[in-house]
Amino acid sequence: FVFDRYGELVQLLSQSILAGAVLGVIGGFVGMFVMMRDHAFAVHGIAEMSFAGAALFLLLGFDVVTGSLVGSIASAILIGLLGVKRSESNSVIGALMPFGLGLGILFLSMYEGRANNKFSLLTGQIVSVDDSQLLEMIIGAVIVVVALTLVWRPLTFASLDPEVARAKGVPLRALSLLFMVILGIAVALSVQVVGSLLVLALLITPSAAALQVTSSPLKALIFSVLFAEISMVGGMLLALAGSLPISPYVTTISFIIYVLCRIVAGVRGRHSASGRGETQPQKIAA
């Protein structure tokens, strides 16, 4: 551990920590719709293609973040066009995942640069984020949040009851394509920090935890963003004090939050059941 210069590291990487906070907002917002649409599998599939795009651009000497975006958005569009129905979507994703992972491994095997660059694509790392990169993340976050806010009601309707939504004239294919592009942007921005293998910890686990403690969509969104922020920023602050990549810290914090929320949900369920059990004999006696 490097506690003797921890303050210096925090100051040096303050923009990276701010970038992590921005990613927490993205993860919290997008994760809610990922859970409603049961698209956890899609997150993993897009992450594999994001990894392939980043590996290709690394091999060619181009910007890795741009490559990650290209891979993510291309796969997201493909899934959105071919997989409106959940069964179709899973088939497309199941075909894309090994293809993307295989391409990524091929490109990395051909890369002769630093081994750390290869490893970070899979497990993430804390990097010194410059002004332009931070601006890109903020712009990406604004695009994601504004887009989801504009289509919140129809997308929620289409996610929870697609058959009725189709009957009411809701454009399911267009909404599916739009959401997949948004998801692709979120995955690409997240991969550069937490890595392609562990992006689920940011885009799935916080929202899954939030839904354990509340059924209110607004409260669930607030909790989801809060849990994602704690996982991201807390994980980065812990990683600064050690020698491990950021991803083990982020995933561990995220999982602990999820377990605690499951415990809270279980305790509430037992209290609710016991309360119903106590009132039932009274009704019978009356």
PDB file of C-alpha atoms in Angstrom:
ATOM      1  CA  PHE A   1       0.000   0.000   0.000  1.00  0.00           C
ATOM      2  CA  VAL A   2       1.106   3.562  -0.699  1.00  0.00           C
ATOM      3  CA  PHE A   3      -0.504   5.508   2.121  1.00  0.00           C
ATOM      4  CA  ASP A   4       2.523   7.801   2.386  1.00  0.00           C
ATOM      5  CA  ARG A   5       1.716   9.377  -0.997  1.00  0.00           C
ATOM      6  CA  TYR A   6      -1.972   8.619  -1.207  1.00  0.00           C
ATOM      7  CA  GLY A   7      -2.973  12.290  -1.183  1.00  0.00           C
ATOM      8  CA  GLU A   8      -0.647  13.003  -4.078  1.00  0.00           C
ATOM      9  CA  LEU A   9      -2.139  10.146  -6.087  1.00  0.00           C
ATOM     10  CA  VAL A  10      -5.695  11.340  -5.447  1.00  0.00           C
ATOM     11  CA  GLN A  11      -4.765  14.825  -6.620  1.00  0.00           C
ATOM     12  CA  LEU A  12      -2.856  13.488  -9.635  1.00  0.00           C
ATOM     13  CA  LEU A  13      -5.741  11.274 -10.744  1.00  0.00           C
ATOM     14  CA  SER A  14      -8.574  13.583  -9.683  1.00  0.00           C
ATOM     15  CA  GLN A  15      -9.882  13.779 -13.250  1.00  0.00           C
ATOM     16  CA  SER A  16      -9.916   9.988 -13.473  1.00  0.00           C
ATOM     17  CA  ILE A  17     -11.966   9.853 -10.271  1.00  0.00           C
ATOM     18  CA  LEU A  18     -14.343  12.442 -11.706  1.00  0.00           C
ATOM     19  CA  ALA A  19     -14.590  10.318 -14.857  1.00  0.00           C
ATOM     20  CA  GLY A  20     -15.500   7.357 -12.642  1.00  0.00           C
ATOM     21  CA  ALA A  21     -18.253   9.429 -11.048  1.00  0.00           C
ATOM     22  CA  VAL A  22     -19.584  10.248 -14.524  1.00  0.00           C
ATOM     23  CA  LEU A  23     -19.595   6.548 -15.373  1.00  0.00           C
ATOM     24  CA  GLY A  24     -21.560   5.897 -12.180  1.00  0.00           C
ATOM     25  CA  VAL A  25     -24.351   8.143 -13.457  1.00  0.00           C
ATOM     26  CA  ILE A  26     -24.333   6.358 -16.813  1.00  0.00           C
ATOM     27  CA  GLY A  27     -24.370   2.931 -15.189  1.00  0.00           C
ATOM     28  CA  GLY A  28     -27.187   3.829 -12.815  1.00  0.00           C
ATOM     29  CA  PHE A  29     -29.451   5.164 -15.561  1.00  0.00           C
ATOM     30  CA  VAL A  30     -28.777   2.539 -18.213  1.00  0.00           C
ATOM     31  CA  GLY A  31     -28.809  -0.321 -15.717  1.00  0.00           C
ATOM     32  CA  MET A  32     -32.438   0.272 -14.812  1.00  0.00           C
ATOM     33  CA  PHE A  33     -33.583  -0.333 -18.372  1.00  0.00           C
ATOM     34  CA  VAL A  34     -31.170  -3.236 -18.755  1.00  0.00           C
ATOM     35  CA  MET A  35     -32.944  -4.894 -15.833  1.00  0.00           C
ATOM     36  CA  MET A  36     -36.444  -4.017 -17.062  1.00  0.00           C
ATOM     37  CA  ARG A  37     -35.671  -5.378 -20.532  1.00  0.00           C
ATOM     38  CA  ASP A  38     -33.753  -8.396 -19.193  1.00  0.00           C
ATOM     39  CA  HIS A  39     -30.710  -7.398 -21.253  1.00  0.00           C
ATOM     40  CA  ALA A  40     -27.892  -8.492 -18.949  1.00  0.00           C
ATOM     41  CA  PHE A  41     -26.782 -10.931 -21.625  1.00  0.00           C
ATOM     42  CA  ALA A  42     -26.690  -8.063 -24.147  1.00  0.00           C
ATOM     43  CA  VAL A  43     -24.312  -6.086 -21.924  1.00  0.00           C
ATOM     44  CA  HIS A  44     -21.862  -8.965 -21.941  1.00  0.00           C
ATOM     45  CA  GLY A  45     -22.206  -9.477 -25.694  1.00  0.00           C
ATOM     46  CA  ILE A  46     -21.612  -5.805 -26.483  1.00  0.00           C
ATOM     47  CA  ALA A  47     -18.661  -5.747 -24.087  1.00  0.00           C
ATOM     48  CA  GLU A  48     -16.983  -8.560 -26.041  1.00  0.00           C
ATOM     49  CA  MET A  49     -17.317  -6.647 -29.313  1.00  0.00           C
ATOM     50  CA  SER A  50     -16.157  -3.488 -27.552  1.00  0.00           C
ATOM     51  CA  PHE A  51     -13.090  -5.436 -26.478  1.00  0.00           C
ATOM     52  CA  ALA A  52     -12.514  -6.555 -30.078  1.00  0.00           C
ATOM     53  CA  GLY A  53     -12.786  -2.991 -31.393  1.00  0.00           C
ATOM     54  CA  ALA A  54     -10.444  -1.656 -28.728  1.00  0.00           C
ATOM     55  CA  ALA A  55      -7.923  -4.447 -29.403  1.00  0.00           C
ATOM     56  CA  LEU A  56      -8.006  -3.752 -33.148  1.00  0.00           C
ATOM     57  CA  PHE A  57      -7.414  -0.031 -32.676  1.00  0.00           C
ATOM     58  CA  LEU A  58      -4.625  -0.794 -30.183  1.00  0.00           C
ATOM     59  CA  LEU A  59      -2.979  -3.018 -32.782  1.00  0.00           C
ATOM     60  CA  LEU A  60      -3.296  -0.355 -35.483  1.00  0.00           C
ATOM     61  CA  GLY A  61      -2.021   2.410 -33.212  1.00  0.00           C
ATOM     62  CA  PHE A  62      -5.279   4.348 -33.036  1.00  0.00           C
ATOM     63  CA  ASP A  63      -7.288   5.605 -30.064  1.00  0.00           C
ATOM     64  CA  VAL A  64      -8.494   2.655 -27.984  1.00  0.00           C
ATOM     65  CA  VAL A  65     -11.591   4.456 -26.714  1.00  0.00           C
ATOM     66  CA  THR A  66     -12.704   5.168 -30.274  1.00  0.00           C
ATOM     67  CA  GLY A  67     -12.186   1.508 -31.148  1.00  0.00           C
ATOM     68  CA  SER A  68     -14.227   0.481 -28.149  1.00  0.00           C
ATOM     69  CA  LEU A  69     -17.050   2.782 -29.252  1.00  0.00           C
ATOM     70  CA  VAL A  70     -16.956   1.443 -32.812  1.00  0.00           C
ATOM     71  CA  GLY A  71     -17.151  -2.163 -31.629  1.00  0.00           C
ATOM     72  CA  SER A  72     -19.892  -1.446 -29.091  1.00  0.00           C
ATOM     73  CA  ILE A  73     -22.147   0.590 -31.339  1.00  0.00           C
ATOM     74  CA  ALA A  74     -21.733  -1.788 -34.305  1.00  0.00           C
ATOM     75  CA  SER A  75     -22.758  -4.778 -32.191  1.00  0.00           C
ATOM     76  CA  ALA A  76     -25.545  -2.816 -30.489  1.00  0.00           C
ATOM     77  CA  ILE A  77     -27.048  -1.838 -33.860  1.00  0.00           C
ATOM     78  CA  LEU A  78     -26.816  -5.419 -35.075  1.00  0.00           C
ATOM     79  CA  ILE A  79     -28.565  -6.740 -31.958  1.00  0.00           C
ATOM     80  CA  GLY A  80     -31.182  -3.990 -32.163  1.00  0.00           C
ATOM     81  CA  LEU A  81     -31.961  -4.728 -35.820  1.00  0.00           C
ATOM     82  CA  LEU A  82     -32.003  -8.507 -35.605  1.00  0.00           C
ATOM     83  CA  GLY A  83     -33.242  -9.171 -32.106  1.00  0.00           C
ATOM     84  CA  VAL A  84     -36.412  -7.298 -31.198  1.00  0.00           C
ATOM     85  CA  LYS A  85     -37.815 -10.398 -29.532  1.00  0.00           C
ATOM     86  CA  ARG A  86     -35.940 -11.667 -26.494  1.00  0.00           C
ATOM     87  CA  SER A  87     -35.356 -15.121 -27.975  1.00  0.00           C
ATOM     88  CA  GLU A  88     -33.987 -13.607 -31.189  1.00  0.00           C
ATOM     89  CA  SER A  89     -31.831 -11.178 -29.229  1.00  0.00           C
ATOM     90  CA  ASN A  90     -30.260 -13.974 -27.177  1.00  0.00           C
ATOM     91  CA  SER A  91     -29.464 -15.925 -30.339  1.00  0.00           C
ATOM     92  CA  VAL A  92     -27.744 -12.934 -31.949  1.00  0.00           C
ATOM     93  CA  ILE A  93     -25.811 -12.154 -28.770  1.00  0.00           C
ATOM     94  CA  GLY A  94     -24.811 -15.799 -28.353  1.00  0.00           C
ATOM     95  CA  ALA A  95     -23.301 -15.727 -31.846  1.00  0.00           C
ATOM     96  CA  LEU A  96     -21.571 -12.366 -31.340  1.00  0.00           C
ATOM     97  CA  MET A  97     -19.937 -13.089 -27.981  1.00  0.00           C
ATOM     98  CA  PRO A  98     -17.465 -15.798 -29.012  1.00  0.00           C
ATOM     99  CA  PHE A  99     -16.818 -14.019 -32.310  1.00  0.00           C
ATOM    100  CA  GLY A 100     -15.926 -10.760 -30.549  1.00  0.00           C
ATOM    101  CA  LEU A 101     -13.839 -12.497 -27.907  1.00  0.00           C
ATOM    102  CA  GLY A 102     -11.987 -14.494 -30.560  1.00  0.00           C
ATOM    103  CA  LEU A 103     -11.246 -11.395 -32.611  1.00  0.00           C
ATOM    104  CA  GLY A 104     -10.042  -9.531 -29.535  1.00  0.00           C
ATOM    105  CA  ILE A 105      -7.683 -12.338 -28.558  1.00  0.00           C
ATOM    106  CA  LEU A 106      -6.379 -12.511 -32.149  1.00  0.00           C
ATOM    107  CA  PHE A 107      -5.660  -8.786 -32.276  1.00  0.00           C
ATOM    108  CA  LEU A 108      -3.966  -8.823 -28.867  1.00  0.00           C
ATOM    109  CA  SER A 109      -1.785 -11.789 -29.859  1.00  0.00           C
ATOM    110  CA  MET A 110      -0.560  -9.748 -32.823  1.00  0.00           C
ATOM    111  CA  TYR A 111       0.140  -6.674 -30.687  1.00  0.00           C
ATOM    112  CA  GLU A 112       3.798  -6.318 -29.729  1.00  0.00           C
ATOM    113  CA  GLY A 113       3.504  -3.382 -27.350  1.00  0.00           C
ATOM    114  CA  ARG A 114       3.299  -3.289 -23.559  1.00  0.00           C
ATOM    115  CA  ALA A 115       1.620  -6.286 -21.960  1.00  0.00           C
ATOM    116  CA  ASN A 116      -0.126  -3.972 -19.493  1.00  0.00           C
ATOM    117  CA  ASN A 117      -2.098  -2.426 -22.356  1.00  0.00           C
ATOM    118  CA  LYS A 118      -3.463  -5.861 -23.240  1.00  0.00           C
ATOM    119  CA  PHE A 119      -4.396  -6.703 -19.659  1.00  0.00           C
ATOM    120  CA  SER A 120      -6.165  -3.396 -19.045  1.00  0.00           C
ATOM    121  CA  LEU A 121      -8.627  -3.991 -21.902  1.00  0.00           C
ATOM    122  CA  LEU A 122      -9.953  -7.009 -20.000  1.00  0.00           C
ATOM    123  CA  THR A 123      -9.730  -5.913 -16.369  1.00  0.00           C
ATOM    124  CA  GLY A 124      -9.589  -2.129 -16.526  1.00  0.00           C
ATOM    125  CA  GLN A 125      -7.166   0.299 -14.980  1.00  0.00           C
ATOM    126  CA  ILE A 126      -6.913   3.756 -13.478  1.00  0.00           C
ATOM    127  CA  VAL A 127      -5.446   6.011 -16.102  1.00  0.00           C
ATOM    128  CA  SER A 128      -4.695   9.690 -16.085  1.00  0.00           C
ATOM    129  CA  VAL A 129      -7.714  11.150 -17.867  1.00  0.00           C
ATOM    130  CA  ASP A 130      -6.948  14.367 -19.695  1.00  0.00           C
ATOM    131  CA  ASP A 131      -9.352  17.228 -20.325  1.00  0.00           C
ATOM    132  CA  SER A 132     -10.478  15.996 -23.738  1.00  0.00           C
ATOM    133  CA  GLN A 133     -11.175  12.463 -22.475  1.00  0.00           C
ATOM    134  CA  LEU A 134     -13.122  13.781 -19.495  1.00  0.00           C
ATOM    135  CA  LEU A 135     -15.118  16.017 -21.828  1.00  0.00           C
ATOM    136  CA  GLU A 136     -15.892  13.003 -24.033  1.00  0.00           C
ATOM    137  CA  MET A 137     -17.204  11.097 -21.010  1.00  0.00           C
ATOM    138  CA  ILE A 138     -19.330  14.027 -19.857  1.00  0.00           C
ATOM    139  CA  ILE A 139     -20.775  14.448 -23.353  1.00  0.00           C
ATOM    140  CA  GLY A 140     -21.479  10.712 -23.479  1.00  0.00           C
ATOM    141  CA  ALA A 141     -23.213  10.874 -20.101  1.00  0.00           C
ATOM    142  CA  VAL A 142     -25.352  13.827 -21.185  1.00  0.00           C
ATOM    143  CA  ILE A 143     -26.358  12.016 -24.388  1.00  0.00           C
ATOM    144  CA  VAL A 144     -27.289   8.870 -22.465  1.00  0.00           C
ATOM    145  CA  VAL A 145     -29.246  10.621 -19.714  1.00  0.00           C
ATOM    146  CA  VAL A 146     -31.086  13.031 -22.047  1.00  0.00           C
ATOM    147  CA  ALA A 147     -31.968  10.277 -24.528  1.00  0.00           C
ATOM    148  CA  LEU A 148     -33.318   7.977 -21.806  1.00  0.00           C
ATOM    149  CA  THR A 149     -35.262  10.826 -20.218  1.00  0.00           C
ATOM    150  CA  LEU A 150     -36.931  11.688 -23.542  1.00  0.00           C
ATOM    151  CA  VAL A 151     -38.058   8.113 -24.208  1.00  0.00           C
ATOM    152  CA  TRP A 152     -38.587   7.126 -20.571  1.00  0.00           C
ATOM    153  CA  ARG A 153     -42.335   6.462 -20.726  1.00  0.00           C
ATOM    154  CA  PRO A 154     -42.583   4.622 -24.083  1.00  0.00           C
ATOM    155  CA  LEU A 155     -39.413   2.660 -23.398  1.00  0.00           C
ATOM    156  CA  THR A 156     -40.686   1.642 -19.958  1.00  0.00           C
ATOM    157  CA  PHE A 157     -44.021   0.604 -21.494  1.00  0.00           C
ATOM    158  CA  ALA A 158     -42.277  -1.378 -24.236  1.00  0.00           C
ATOM    159  CA  SER A 159     -39.946  -3.000 -21.707  1.00  0.00           C
ATOM    160  CA  LEU A 160     -42.603  -4.113 -19.215  1.00  0.00           C
ATOM    161  CA  ASP A 161     -45.412  -5.113 -21.591  1.00  0.00           C
ATOM    162  CA  PRO A 162     -44.172  -5.326 -25.211  1.00  0.00           C
ATOM    163  CA  GLU A 163     -47.284  -7.040 -26.591  1.00  0.00           C
ATOM    164  CA  VAL A 164     -49.673  -4.375 -25.316  1.00  0.00           C
ATOM    165  CA  ALA A 165     -47.205  -1.670 -26.374  1.00  0.00           C
ATOM    166  CA  ARG A 166     -47.162  -3.079 -29.910  1.00  0.00           C
ATOM    167  CA  ALA A 167     -50.950  -3.111 -29.976  1.00  0.00           C
ATOM    168  CA  LYS A 168     -50.981   0.544 -28.867  1.00  0.00           C
ATOM    169  CA  GLY A 169     -48.692   1.478 -31.771  1.00  0.00           C
ATOM    170  CA  VAL A 170     -45.458   1.919 -29.823  1.00  0.00           C
ATOM    171  CA  PRO A 171     -42.524   1.547 -32.280  1.00  0.00           C
ATOM    172  CA  LEU A 172     -40.805  -1.394 -30.608  1.00  0.00           C
ATOM    173  CA  ARG A 173     -38.064  -1.872 -33.224  1.00  0.00           C
ATOM    174  CA  ALA A 174     -37.086   1.796 -33.209  1.00  0.00           C
ATOM    175  CA  LEU A 175     -37.046   1.904 -29.398  1.00  0.00           C
ATOM    176  CA  SER A 176     -35.054  -1.323 -29.248  1.00  0.00           C
ATOM    177  CA  LEU A 177     -32.490   0.031 -31.707  1.00  0.00           C
ATOM    178  CA  LEU A 178     -32.234   3.342 -29.864  1.00  0.00           C
ATOM    179  CA  PHE A 179     -31.754   1.673 -26.504  1.00  0.00           C
ATOM    180  CA  MET A 180     -29.128  -0.714 -27.868  1.00  0.00           C
ATOM    181  CA  VAL A 181     -27.131   2.232 -29.254  1.00  0.00           C
ATOM    182  CA  ILE A 182     -27.371   3.955 -25.861  1.00  0.00           C
ATOM    183  CA  LEU A 183     -26.281   0.723 -24.199  1.00  0.00           C
ATOM    184  CA  GLY A 184     -23.383   0.457 -26.649  1.00  0.00           C
ATOM    185  CA  ILE A 185     -22.181   3.943 -25.719  1.00  0.00           C
ATOM    186  CA  ALA A 186     -22.470   3.133 -22.007  1.00  0.00           C
ATOM    187  CA  VAL A 187     -20.539  -0.124 -22.392  1.00  0.00           C
ATOM    188  CA  ALA A 188     -17.771   1.504 -24.430  1.00  0.00           C
ATOM    189  CA  LEU A 189     -17.304   4.284 -21.878  1.00  0.00           C
ATOM    190  CA  SER A 190     -17.308   1.801 -19.007  1.00  0.00           C
ATOM    191  CA  VAL A 191     -14.922  -0.730 -20.545  1.00  0.00           C
ATOM    192  CA  GLN A 192     -11.966   1.639 -20.478  1.00  0.00           C
ATOM    193  CA  VAL A 193     -12.167   1.841 -16.666  1.00  0.00           C
ATOM    194  CA  VAL A 194     -13.565  -1.489 -15.420  1.00  0.00           C
ATOM    195  CA  GLY A 195     -12.582  -3.662 -18.400  1.00  0.00           C
ATOM    196  CA  SER A 196     -14.699  -5.691 -20.810  1.00  0.00           C
ATOM    197  CA  LEU A 197     -14.917  -8.775 -18.604  1.00  0.00           C
ATOM    198  CA  LEU A 198     -16.318  -6.991 -15.556  1.00  0.00           C
ATOM    199  CA  VAL A 199     -18.530  -4.275 -17.024  1.00  0.00           C
ATOM    200  CA  LEU A 200     -21.576  -6.044 -15.553  1.00  0.00           C
ATOM    201  CA  ALA A 201     -20.535  -4.771 -12.127  1.00  0.00           C
ATOM    202  CA  LEU A 202     -21.359  -1.242 -13.266  1.00  0.00           C
ATOM    203  CA  LEU A 203     -24.305  -1.763 -15.607  1.00  0.00           C
ATOM    204  CA  ILE A 204     -26.134  -4.608 -13.854  1.00  0.00           C
ATOM    205  CA  THR A 205     -25.343  -5.080 -10.168  1.00  0.00           C
ATOM    206  CA  PRO A 206     -26.227  -1.575  -8.836  1.00  0.00           C
ATOM    207  CA  SER A 207     -29.634  -1.634 -10.528  1.00  0.00           C
ATOM    208  CA  ALA A 208     -30.278  -5.213  -9.434  1.00  0.00           C
ATOM    209  CA  ALA A 209     -29.481  -4.162  -5.865  1.00  0.00           C
ATOM    210  CA  ALA A 210     -31.748  -1.106  -6.069  1.00  0.00           C
ATOM    211  CA  LEU A 211     -34.696  -3.211  -7.212  1.00  0.00           C
ATOM    212  CA  GLN A 212     -34.288  -5.380  -4.121  1.00  0.00           C
ATOM    213  CA  VAL A 213     -35.104  -2.510  -1.754  1.00  0.00           C
ATOM    214  CA  THR A 214     -37.796  -0.562  -3.606  1.00  0.00           C
ATOM    215  CA  SER A 215     -40.465  -1.049  -6.258  1.00  0.00           C
ATOM    216  CA  SER A 216     -40.743   2.661  -7.037  1.00  0.00           C
ATOM    217  CA  PRO A 217     -39.129   3.411 -10.445  1.00  0.00           C
ATOM    218  CA  LEU A 218     -37.898   6.833  -9.325  1.00  0.00           C
ATOM    219  CA  LYS A 219     -36.464   5.570  -6.028  1.00  0.00           C
ATOM    220  CA  ALA A 220     -34.916   2.588  -7.799  1.00  0.00           C
ATOM    221  CA  LEU A 221     -33.207   4.946 -10.260  1.00  0.00           C
ATOM    222  CA  ILE A 222     -31.845   7.101  -7.435  1.00  0.00           C
ATOM    223  CA  PHE A 223     -30.570   4.058  -5.530  1.00  0.00           C
ATOM    224  CA  SER A 224     -29.096   2.606  -8.713  1.00  0.00           C
ATOM    225  CA  VAL A 225     -27.075   5.750  -9.421  1.00  0.00           C
ATOM    226  CA  LEU A 226     -26.035   5.993  -5.757  1.00  0.00           C
ATOM    227  CA  PHE A 227     -24.864   2.355  -5.640  1.00  0.00           C
ATOM    228  CA  ALA A 228     -23.000   2.744  -8.939  1.00  0.00           C
ATOM    229  CA  GLU A 229     -21.265   5.867  -7.623  1.00  0.00           C
ATOM    230  CA  ILE A 230     -20.221   4.140  -4.407  1.00  0.00           C
ATOM    231  CA  SER A 231     -18.874   1.187  -6.381  1.00  0.00           C
ATOM    232  CA  MET A 232     -17.001   3.255  -8.970  1.00  0.00           C
ATOM    233  CA  VAL A 233     -15.584   6.069  -6.863  1.00  0.00           C
ATOM    234  CA  GLY A 234     -15.010   3.833  -3.836  1.00  0.00           C
ATOM    235  CA  GLY A 235     -13.299   1.229  -6.000  1.00  0.00           C
ATOM    236  CA  MET A 236     -11.027   3.827  -7.572  1.00  0.00           C
ATOM    237  CA  LEU A 237     -10.063   5.328  -4.204  1.00  0.00           C
ATOM    238  CA  LEU A 238      -9.211   1.870  -2.863  1.00  0.00           C
ATOM    239  CA  ALA A 239      -7.281   0.938  -5.993  1.00  0.00           C
ATOM    240  CA  LEU A 240      -5.073   4.003  -5.582  1.00  0.00           C
ATOM    241  CA  ALA A 241      -3.780   2.558  -2.314  1.00  0.00           C
ATOM    242  CA  GLY A 242      -2.875  -0.835  -3.750  1.00  0.00           C
ATOM    243  CA  SER A 243      -1.246  -2.489  -6.714  1.00  0.00           C
ATOM    244  CA  LEU A 244      -4.267  -4.372  -8.108  1.00  0.00           C
ATOM    245  CA  PRO A 245      -6.358  -3.249 -11.099  1.00  0.00           C
ATOM    246  CA  ILE A 246      -9.478  -1.256 -10.333  1.00  0.00           C
ATOM    247  CA  SER A 247     -11.948  -3.983 -11.341  1.00  0.00           C
ATOM    248  CA  PRO A 248     -11.584  -6.259  -8.256  1.00  0.00           C
ATOM    249  CA  TYR A 249     -12.385  -3.332  -5.985  1.00  0.00           C
ATOM    250  CA  VAL A 250     -15.360  -2.143  -8.048  1.00  0.00           C
ATOM    251  CA  THR A 251     -16.841  -5.621  -8.383  1.00  0.00           C
ATOM    252  CA  THR A 252     -16.359  -6.430  -4.699  1.00  0.00           C
ATOM    253  CA  ILE A 253     -18.019  -3.236  -3.475  1.00  0.00           C
ATOM    254  CA  SER A 254     -20.836  -3.684  -5.973  1.00  0.00           C
ATOM    255  CA  PHE A 255     -21.426  -7.283  -4.888  1.00  0.00           C
ATOM    256  CA  ILE A 256     -21.380  -6.376  -1.177  1.00  0.00           C
ATOM    257  CA  ILE A 257     -24.041  -3.725  -1.815  1.00  0.00           C
ATOM    258  CA  TYR A 258     -26.135  -6.287  -3.675  1.00  0.00           C
ATOM    259  CA  VAL A 259     -25.848  -8.828  -0.843  1.00  0.00           C
ATOM    260  CA  LEU A 260     -26.799  -6.207   1.753  1.00  0.00           C
ATOM    261  CA  CYS A 261     -29.840  -5.208  -0.308  1.00  0.00           C
ATOM    262  CA  ARG A 262     -30.871  -8.861  -0.598  1.00  0.00           C
ATOM    263  CA  ILE A 263     -30.612  -9.168   3.188  1.00  0.00           C
ATOM    264  CA  VAL A 264     -32.751  -6.043   3.657  1.00  0.00           C
ATOM    265  CA  ALA A 265     -35.327  -7.425   1.214  1.00  0.00           C
ATOM    266  CA  GLY A 266     -35.365 -10.754   3.053  1.00  0.00           C
ATOM    267  CA  VAL A 267     -35.838  -9.115   6.443  1.00  0.00           C
ATOM    268  CA  ARG A 268     -38.680  -6.977   5.089  1.00  0.00           C
ATOM    269  CA  GLY A 269     -40.299 -10.043   3.563  1.00  0.00           C
ATOM    270  CA  ARG A 270     -40.197 -11.950   6.864  1.00  0.00           C
ATOM    271  CA  HIS A 271     -41.623  -8.998   8.783  1.00  0.00           C
ATOM    272  CA  SER A 272     -44.390  -8.607   6.227  1.00  0.00           C
ATOM    273  CA  ALA A 273     -45.207 -12.310   6.389  1.00  0.00           C
ATOM    274  CA  SER A 274     -45.223 -12.332  10.175  1.00  0.00           C
ATOM    275  CA  GLY A 275     -47.459  -9.275  10.198  1.00  0.00           C
ATOM    276  CA  ARG A 276     -49.979 -10.996   7.956  1.00  0.00           C
ATOM    277  CA  GLY A 277     -49.789 -14.074  10.132  1.00  0.00           C
ATOM    278  CA  GLU A 278     -50.590 -12.090  13.263  1.00  0.00           C
ATOM    279  CA  THR A 279     -53.570 -10.301  11.780  1.00  0.00           C
ATOM    280  CA  GLN A 280     -55.136 -13.391  10.257  1.00  0.00           C
ATOM    281  CA  PRO A 281     -56.187 -15.054  13.582  1.00  0.00           C
ATOM    282  CA  GLN A 282     -57.679 -11.757  14.733  1.00  0.00           C
ATOM    283  CA  LYS A 283     -59.862 -11.640  11.623  1.00  0.00           C
ATOM    284  CA  ILE A 284     -60.941 -15.224  12.151  1.00  0.00           C
ATOM    285  CA  ALA A 285     -61.746 -14.599  15.827  1.00  0.00           C
ATOM    286  CA  ALA A 286     -63.718 -11.501  14.942  1.00  0.00           C
TER     287      ALA A 286
END
